[in-house]
Coordinates of C-alpha atoms in Angstrom, one line a residue:
X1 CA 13.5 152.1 75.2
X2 CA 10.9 152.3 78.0
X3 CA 12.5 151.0 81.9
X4 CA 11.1 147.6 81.5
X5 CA 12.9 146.6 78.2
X6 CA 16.6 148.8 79.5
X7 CA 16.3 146.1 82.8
X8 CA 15.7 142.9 80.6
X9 CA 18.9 144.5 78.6
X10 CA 20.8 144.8 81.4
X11 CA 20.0 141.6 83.2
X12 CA 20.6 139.7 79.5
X13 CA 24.4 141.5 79.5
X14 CA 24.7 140.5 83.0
X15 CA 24.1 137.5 81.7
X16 CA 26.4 137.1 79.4
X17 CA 29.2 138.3 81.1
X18 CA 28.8 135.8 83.9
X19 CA 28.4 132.8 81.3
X20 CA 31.5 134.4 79.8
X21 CA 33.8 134.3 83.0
X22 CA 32.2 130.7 83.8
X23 CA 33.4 129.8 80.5
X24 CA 36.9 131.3 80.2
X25 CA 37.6 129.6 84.0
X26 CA 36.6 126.5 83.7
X27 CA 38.9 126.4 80.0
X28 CA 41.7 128.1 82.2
X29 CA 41.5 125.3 84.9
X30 CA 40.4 122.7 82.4
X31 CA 44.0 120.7 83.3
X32 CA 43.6 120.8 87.1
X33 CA 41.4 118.1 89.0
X34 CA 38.7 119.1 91.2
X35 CA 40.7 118.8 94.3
X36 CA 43.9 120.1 93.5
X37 CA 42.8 123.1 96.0
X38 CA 46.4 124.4 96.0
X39 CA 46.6 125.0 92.4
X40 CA 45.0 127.4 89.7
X41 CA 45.3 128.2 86.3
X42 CA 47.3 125.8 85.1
X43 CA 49.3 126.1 81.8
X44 CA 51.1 123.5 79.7
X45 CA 54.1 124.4 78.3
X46 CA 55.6 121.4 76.7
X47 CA 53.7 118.8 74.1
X48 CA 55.1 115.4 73.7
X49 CA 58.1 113.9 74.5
X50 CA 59.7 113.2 78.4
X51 CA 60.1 116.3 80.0
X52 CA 61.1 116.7 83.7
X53 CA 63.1 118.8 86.4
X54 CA 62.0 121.7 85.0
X55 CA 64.1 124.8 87.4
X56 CA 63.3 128.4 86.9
X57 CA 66.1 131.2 86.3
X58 CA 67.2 133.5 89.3
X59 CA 65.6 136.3 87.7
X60 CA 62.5 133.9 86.8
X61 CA 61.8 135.0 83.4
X62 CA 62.9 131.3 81.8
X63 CA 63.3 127.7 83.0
X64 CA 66.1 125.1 82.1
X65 CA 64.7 121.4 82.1
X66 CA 65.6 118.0 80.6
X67 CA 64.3 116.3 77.7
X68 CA 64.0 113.4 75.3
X69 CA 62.2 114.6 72.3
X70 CA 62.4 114.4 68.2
X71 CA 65.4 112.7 67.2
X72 CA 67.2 113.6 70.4
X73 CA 67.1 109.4 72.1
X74 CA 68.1 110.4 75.6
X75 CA 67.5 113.5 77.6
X76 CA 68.9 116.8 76.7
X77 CA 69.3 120.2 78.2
X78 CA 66.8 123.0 77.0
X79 CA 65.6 126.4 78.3
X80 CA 62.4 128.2 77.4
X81 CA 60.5 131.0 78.6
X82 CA 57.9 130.7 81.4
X83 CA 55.1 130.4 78.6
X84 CA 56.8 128.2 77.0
X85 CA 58.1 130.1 74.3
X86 CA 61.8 130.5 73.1
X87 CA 62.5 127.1 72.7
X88 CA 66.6 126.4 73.3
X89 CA 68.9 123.8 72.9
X90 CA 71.6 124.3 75.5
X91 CA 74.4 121.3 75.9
X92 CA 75.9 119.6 72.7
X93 CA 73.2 117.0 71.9
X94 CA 75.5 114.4 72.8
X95 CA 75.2 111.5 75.2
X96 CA 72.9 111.9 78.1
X97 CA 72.2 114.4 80.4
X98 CA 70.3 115.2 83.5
X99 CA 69.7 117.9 86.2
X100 CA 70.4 121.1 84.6
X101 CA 70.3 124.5 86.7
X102 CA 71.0 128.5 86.1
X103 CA 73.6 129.9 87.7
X104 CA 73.5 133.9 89.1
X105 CA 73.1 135.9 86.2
X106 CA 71.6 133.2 84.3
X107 CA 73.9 133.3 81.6
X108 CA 75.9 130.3 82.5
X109 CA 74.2 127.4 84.1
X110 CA 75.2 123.4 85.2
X111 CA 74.2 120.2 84.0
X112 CA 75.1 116.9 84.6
X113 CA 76.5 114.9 80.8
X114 CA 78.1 111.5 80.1
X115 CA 79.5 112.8 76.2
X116 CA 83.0 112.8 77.3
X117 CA 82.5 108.8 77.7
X118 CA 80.5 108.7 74.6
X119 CA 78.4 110.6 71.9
X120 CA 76.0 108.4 72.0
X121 CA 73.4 107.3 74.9
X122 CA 74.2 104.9 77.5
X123 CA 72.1 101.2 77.8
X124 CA 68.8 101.4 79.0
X125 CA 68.7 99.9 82.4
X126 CA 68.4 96.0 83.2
X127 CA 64.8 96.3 84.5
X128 CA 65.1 92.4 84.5
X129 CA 66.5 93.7 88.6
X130 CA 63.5 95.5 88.9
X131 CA 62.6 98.2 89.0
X132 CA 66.2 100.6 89.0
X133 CA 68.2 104.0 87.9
X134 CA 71.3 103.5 86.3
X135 CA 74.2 105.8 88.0
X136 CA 76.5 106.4 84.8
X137 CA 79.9 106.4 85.1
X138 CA 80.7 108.6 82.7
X139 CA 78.5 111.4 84.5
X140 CA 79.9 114.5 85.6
X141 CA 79.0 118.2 86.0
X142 CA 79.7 121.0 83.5
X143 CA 79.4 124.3 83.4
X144 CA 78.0 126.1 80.1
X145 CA 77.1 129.6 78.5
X146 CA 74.1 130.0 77.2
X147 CA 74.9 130.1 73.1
X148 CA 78.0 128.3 73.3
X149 CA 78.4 124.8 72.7
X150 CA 81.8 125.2 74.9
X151 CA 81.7 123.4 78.2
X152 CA 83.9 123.5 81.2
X153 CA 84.5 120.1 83.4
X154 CA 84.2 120.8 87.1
X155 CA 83.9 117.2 88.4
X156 CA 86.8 114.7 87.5
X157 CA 86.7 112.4 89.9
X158 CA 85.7 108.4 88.8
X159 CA 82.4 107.4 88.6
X160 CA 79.1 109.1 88.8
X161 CA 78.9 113.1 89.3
X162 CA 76.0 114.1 89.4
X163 CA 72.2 115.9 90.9
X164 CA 73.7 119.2 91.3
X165 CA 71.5 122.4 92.3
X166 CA 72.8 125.5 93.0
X167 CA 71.7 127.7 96.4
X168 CA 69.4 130.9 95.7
X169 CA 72.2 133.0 97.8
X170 CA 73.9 131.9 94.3
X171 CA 76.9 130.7 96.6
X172 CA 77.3 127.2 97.0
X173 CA 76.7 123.8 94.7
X174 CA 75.3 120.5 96.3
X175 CA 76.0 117.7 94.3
X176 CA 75.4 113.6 94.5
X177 CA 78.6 111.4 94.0
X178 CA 80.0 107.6 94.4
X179 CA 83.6 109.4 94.6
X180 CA 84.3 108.2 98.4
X181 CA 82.6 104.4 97.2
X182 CA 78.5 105.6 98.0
X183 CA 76.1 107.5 97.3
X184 CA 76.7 111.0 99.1
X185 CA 75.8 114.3 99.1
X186 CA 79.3 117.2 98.4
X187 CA 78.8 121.0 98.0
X188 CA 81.6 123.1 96.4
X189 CA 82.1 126.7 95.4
X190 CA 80.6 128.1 91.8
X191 CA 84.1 127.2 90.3
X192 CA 84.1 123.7 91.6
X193 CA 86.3 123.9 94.6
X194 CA 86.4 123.9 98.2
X195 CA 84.4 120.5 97.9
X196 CA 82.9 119.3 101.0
X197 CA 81.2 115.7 102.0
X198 CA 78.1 116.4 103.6
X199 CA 76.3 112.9 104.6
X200 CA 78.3 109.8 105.8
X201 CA 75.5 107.0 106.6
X202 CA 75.6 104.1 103.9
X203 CA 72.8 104.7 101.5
X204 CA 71.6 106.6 98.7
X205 CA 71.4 110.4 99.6
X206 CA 71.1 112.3 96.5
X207 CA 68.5 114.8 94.8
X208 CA 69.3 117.8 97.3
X209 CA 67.9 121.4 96.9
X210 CA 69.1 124.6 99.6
X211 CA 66.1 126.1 101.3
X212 CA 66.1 129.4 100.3
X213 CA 68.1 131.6 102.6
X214 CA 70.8 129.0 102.1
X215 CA 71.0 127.5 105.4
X216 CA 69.1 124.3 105.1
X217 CA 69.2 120.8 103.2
X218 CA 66.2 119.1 102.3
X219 CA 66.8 115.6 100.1
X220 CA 66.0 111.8 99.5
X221 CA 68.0 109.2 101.1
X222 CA 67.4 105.5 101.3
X223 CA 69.6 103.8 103.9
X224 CA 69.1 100.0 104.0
X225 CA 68.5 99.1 107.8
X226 CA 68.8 95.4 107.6
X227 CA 71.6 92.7 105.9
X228 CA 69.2 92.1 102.9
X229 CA 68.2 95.2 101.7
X230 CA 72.1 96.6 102.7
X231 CA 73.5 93.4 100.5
X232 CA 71.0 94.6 97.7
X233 CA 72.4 98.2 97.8
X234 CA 75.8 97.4 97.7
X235 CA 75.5 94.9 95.2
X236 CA 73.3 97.0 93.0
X237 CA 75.6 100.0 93.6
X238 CA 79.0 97.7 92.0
X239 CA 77.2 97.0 89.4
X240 CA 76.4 101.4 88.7
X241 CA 72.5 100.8 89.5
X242 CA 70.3 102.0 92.7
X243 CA 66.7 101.0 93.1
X244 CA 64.5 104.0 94.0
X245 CA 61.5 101.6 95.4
X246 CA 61.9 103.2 99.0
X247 CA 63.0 106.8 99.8
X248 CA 62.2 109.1 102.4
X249 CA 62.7 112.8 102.4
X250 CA 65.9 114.6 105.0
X251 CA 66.3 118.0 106.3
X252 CA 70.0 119.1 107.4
X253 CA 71.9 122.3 107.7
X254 CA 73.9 123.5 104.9
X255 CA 77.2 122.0 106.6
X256 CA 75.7 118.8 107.4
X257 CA 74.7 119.2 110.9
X258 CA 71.5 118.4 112.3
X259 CA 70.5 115.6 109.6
X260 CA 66.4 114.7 110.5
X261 CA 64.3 112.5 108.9
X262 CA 61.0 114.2 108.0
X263 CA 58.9 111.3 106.6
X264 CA 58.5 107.7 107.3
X265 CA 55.9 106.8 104.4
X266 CA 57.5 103.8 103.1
X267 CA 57.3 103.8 99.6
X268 CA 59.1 106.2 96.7
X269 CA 59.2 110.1 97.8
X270 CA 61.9 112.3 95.8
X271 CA 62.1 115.6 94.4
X272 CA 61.8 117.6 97.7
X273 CA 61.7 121.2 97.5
X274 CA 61.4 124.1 100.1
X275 CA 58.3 126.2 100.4
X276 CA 59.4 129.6 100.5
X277 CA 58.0 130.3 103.6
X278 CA 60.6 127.8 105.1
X279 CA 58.3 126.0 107.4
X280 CA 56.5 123.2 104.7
X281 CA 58.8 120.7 102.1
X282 CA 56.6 120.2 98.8
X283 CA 57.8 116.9 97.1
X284 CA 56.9 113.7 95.2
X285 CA 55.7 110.2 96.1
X286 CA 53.8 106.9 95.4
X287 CA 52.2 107.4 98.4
X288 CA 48.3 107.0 97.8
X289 CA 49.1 104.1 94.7
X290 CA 52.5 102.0 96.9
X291 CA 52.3 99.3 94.7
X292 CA 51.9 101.4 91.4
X293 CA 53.0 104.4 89.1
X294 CA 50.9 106.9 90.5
X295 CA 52.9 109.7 92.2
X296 CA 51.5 113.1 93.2
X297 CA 52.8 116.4 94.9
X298 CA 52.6 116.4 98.8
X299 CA 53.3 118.9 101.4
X300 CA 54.7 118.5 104.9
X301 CA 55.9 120.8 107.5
X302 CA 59.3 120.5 108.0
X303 CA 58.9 118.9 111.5
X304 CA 57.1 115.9 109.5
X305 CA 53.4 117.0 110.6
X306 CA 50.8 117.8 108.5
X307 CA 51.3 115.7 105.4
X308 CA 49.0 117.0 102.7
X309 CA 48.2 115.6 99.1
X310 CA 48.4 118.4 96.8
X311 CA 48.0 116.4 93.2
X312 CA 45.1 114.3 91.9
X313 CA 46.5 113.2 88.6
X314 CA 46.5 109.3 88.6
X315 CA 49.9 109.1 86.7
X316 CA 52.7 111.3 87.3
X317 CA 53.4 114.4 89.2
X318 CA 57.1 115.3 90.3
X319 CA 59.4 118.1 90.8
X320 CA 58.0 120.7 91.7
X321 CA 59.6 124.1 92.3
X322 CA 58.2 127.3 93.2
X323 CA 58.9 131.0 92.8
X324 CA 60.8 132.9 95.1
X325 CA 57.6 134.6 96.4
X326 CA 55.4 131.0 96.4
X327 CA 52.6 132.8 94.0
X328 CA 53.7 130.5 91.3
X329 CA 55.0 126.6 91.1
X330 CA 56.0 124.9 88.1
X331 CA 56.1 121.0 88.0
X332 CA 55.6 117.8 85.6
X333 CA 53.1 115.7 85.1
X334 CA 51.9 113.2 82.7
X335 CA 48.0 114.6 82.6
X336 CA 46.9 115.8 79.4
X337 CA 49.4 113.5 77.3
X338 CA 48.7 112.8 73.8
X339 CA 50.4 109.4 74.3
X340 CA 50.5 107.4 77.4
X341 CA 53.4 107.8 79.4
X342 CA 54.3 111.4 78.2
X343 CA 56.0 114.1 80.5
X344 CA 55.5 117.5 80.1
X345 CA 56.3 120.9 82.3
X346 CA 53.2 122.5 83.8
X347 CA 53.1 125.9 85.3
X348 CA 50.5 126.9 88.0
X349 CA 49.1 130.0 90.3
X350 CA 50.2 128.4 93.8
X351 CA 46.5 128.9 96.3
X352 CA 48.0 128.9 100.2

């Protein structure tokens, strides 16, 4: 092969390989939207179903999430792997469950269950109110090992226990409960004990995640500011019902102290979460669509500036959670559905 024809060789492999890489990225981002900036290669790790509050282990090799899939009516408790793989019932398969998390070691973990009140799952809410969550009675918090279908109670107090998380110092459990007759946030030792009442304004405060050197607080709270919307609450909260319509995101210490408001957007932010470099709160709201369904993933600094949309999806994104080193977060969203309306856990290269 003379010079000329080993060049056009070369040049054609060149080529090739570039058309190759052009290809294989744009199928590896093919479920992230053009200016999702912050995120890259994208994987989906559930299909069909609701699938939400997906938390990875302490050792980050699996996540624990909730889900309502096959012939399972209301959500369950499941781990997998971090590709999605290892699929595993974890709770009983009996009445409803919800906010699920490892524990150190990540063989036992905590979930929220209403089976001691029933097998089967509770009434839908009475959307005929509007838009509301139902706050379960029957809902406490148990503690499980993974393979066993044996569960210990930890919360026996009346009414709804519920929404815990546990610190990454793998200390401490904060908790949302109507024990004290509203909606406030407790932590307690691993075993259940020591339990102590964090917030004290009346309102919802609820949904509460340590930052992760276990000194901070970051949550939703709603706290009705006028007679109308505090007669609504209280009504709402007799009958075991909240409506989520309007929450803002808190930051306070780990004792309670030093409670601070860090958004006033007006409309439905929940699922907070710290950034591990302890200065920005990644979370979920309504935002850019106030008057609609569409929620997406924003970022703030923990001082409230610099409020940043991180999702494009025009449905649903929501709780988020990152790695303890922030390359990696893991969320759901309802893009790429096969139906519409269905939630499934998405993890994602995290772009500073």
């Amino acid at each position: 092969m003379n010079m000329t024809g080993m060049k056009s060789t070369i040049i054609l492999l060149l080529f090739t390989i570039i058309n190759l890489t052009f290809v294989l990225a744009q199928s590896t981002d093919s479920l992230r939207f053009p200016d999702e900036k912050h995120l890259k290669n994208i994987k989906q790790l559930t299909f069909g179903g609701q699938n939400a509050e997906a938390y990875f282990s302490f050792d980050e090799s699996r996540l624990i999430f909730q889900s309502e899939r096959d012939s399972f009516r209301c959500d369950q408790i499941f781990s997998m792997n971090v590709d999605g793989s290892n699929l595993m019932l974890l709770n009983s398969g009996k009445g409803k469950t919800t906010c699920a998390f490892f524990l150190p070691g990540d063989t036992t973990f905590l979930f929220a269950s209403t089976h001691l009140g029933s097998d089967d799952c509770p009434p839908k809410p009475d959307y005929s109110k509007g838009y509301i969550w139902s706050l379960v009675k029957s809902f406490d918090i148990f503690m499980g090992k993974v393979g066993s279908k044996e569960f210990k109670r930890i919360t026996t107090t009346d009414g709804y226990d519920a929404e815990a998380t546990v610190s990454p110092k793998g200390d401490k459990i904060i908790f949302t409960s109507v024990r004290d007759g509203d909606l406030e946030l407790y932590s307690m030792d691993l075993e259940g004990k020591n339990v102590l009442r964090l917030t004290n304004e009346i309102g919802y405060d609820g949904g509460a995640f340590y930052s992760w050197d276990g000194s901070k607080i970051v949550f939703r709270a709603n706290h009705p500011t006028d007679s109308t919307g505090l007669l609504d609450y209280q009504q709402l909260l007799r009958d075991g019902m909240i409506r989520p319509g309007k929450m803002e995101i808190f930051v306070m210490n780990a004792d309670g102290s030093g409670k601070k408001q860090i958004t006033d957007l007006g409309t439905a932010s929940f699922a907070p979460f710290f950034h591990p470099n302890g200065s920005q709160i990644i979370f979920s709201t309504n935002y850019s669509d106030q008057k609609g369904r569409n929620f997406d993933l924003y970022l703030v600094n923990t001082d409230g500036s610099g409020l940043e949309r991180v999702t494009y999806n025009n449905t649903f994104d929501g709780f988020p959670m990152f790695t303890r080193d922030g390359t990696k977060i893991v969320f759901a969203s309802n893009r790429n559905g096969k139906v519409q309306g269905e939630t499934n856990i998405f993890i994602a290269d995290w772009v500073p």
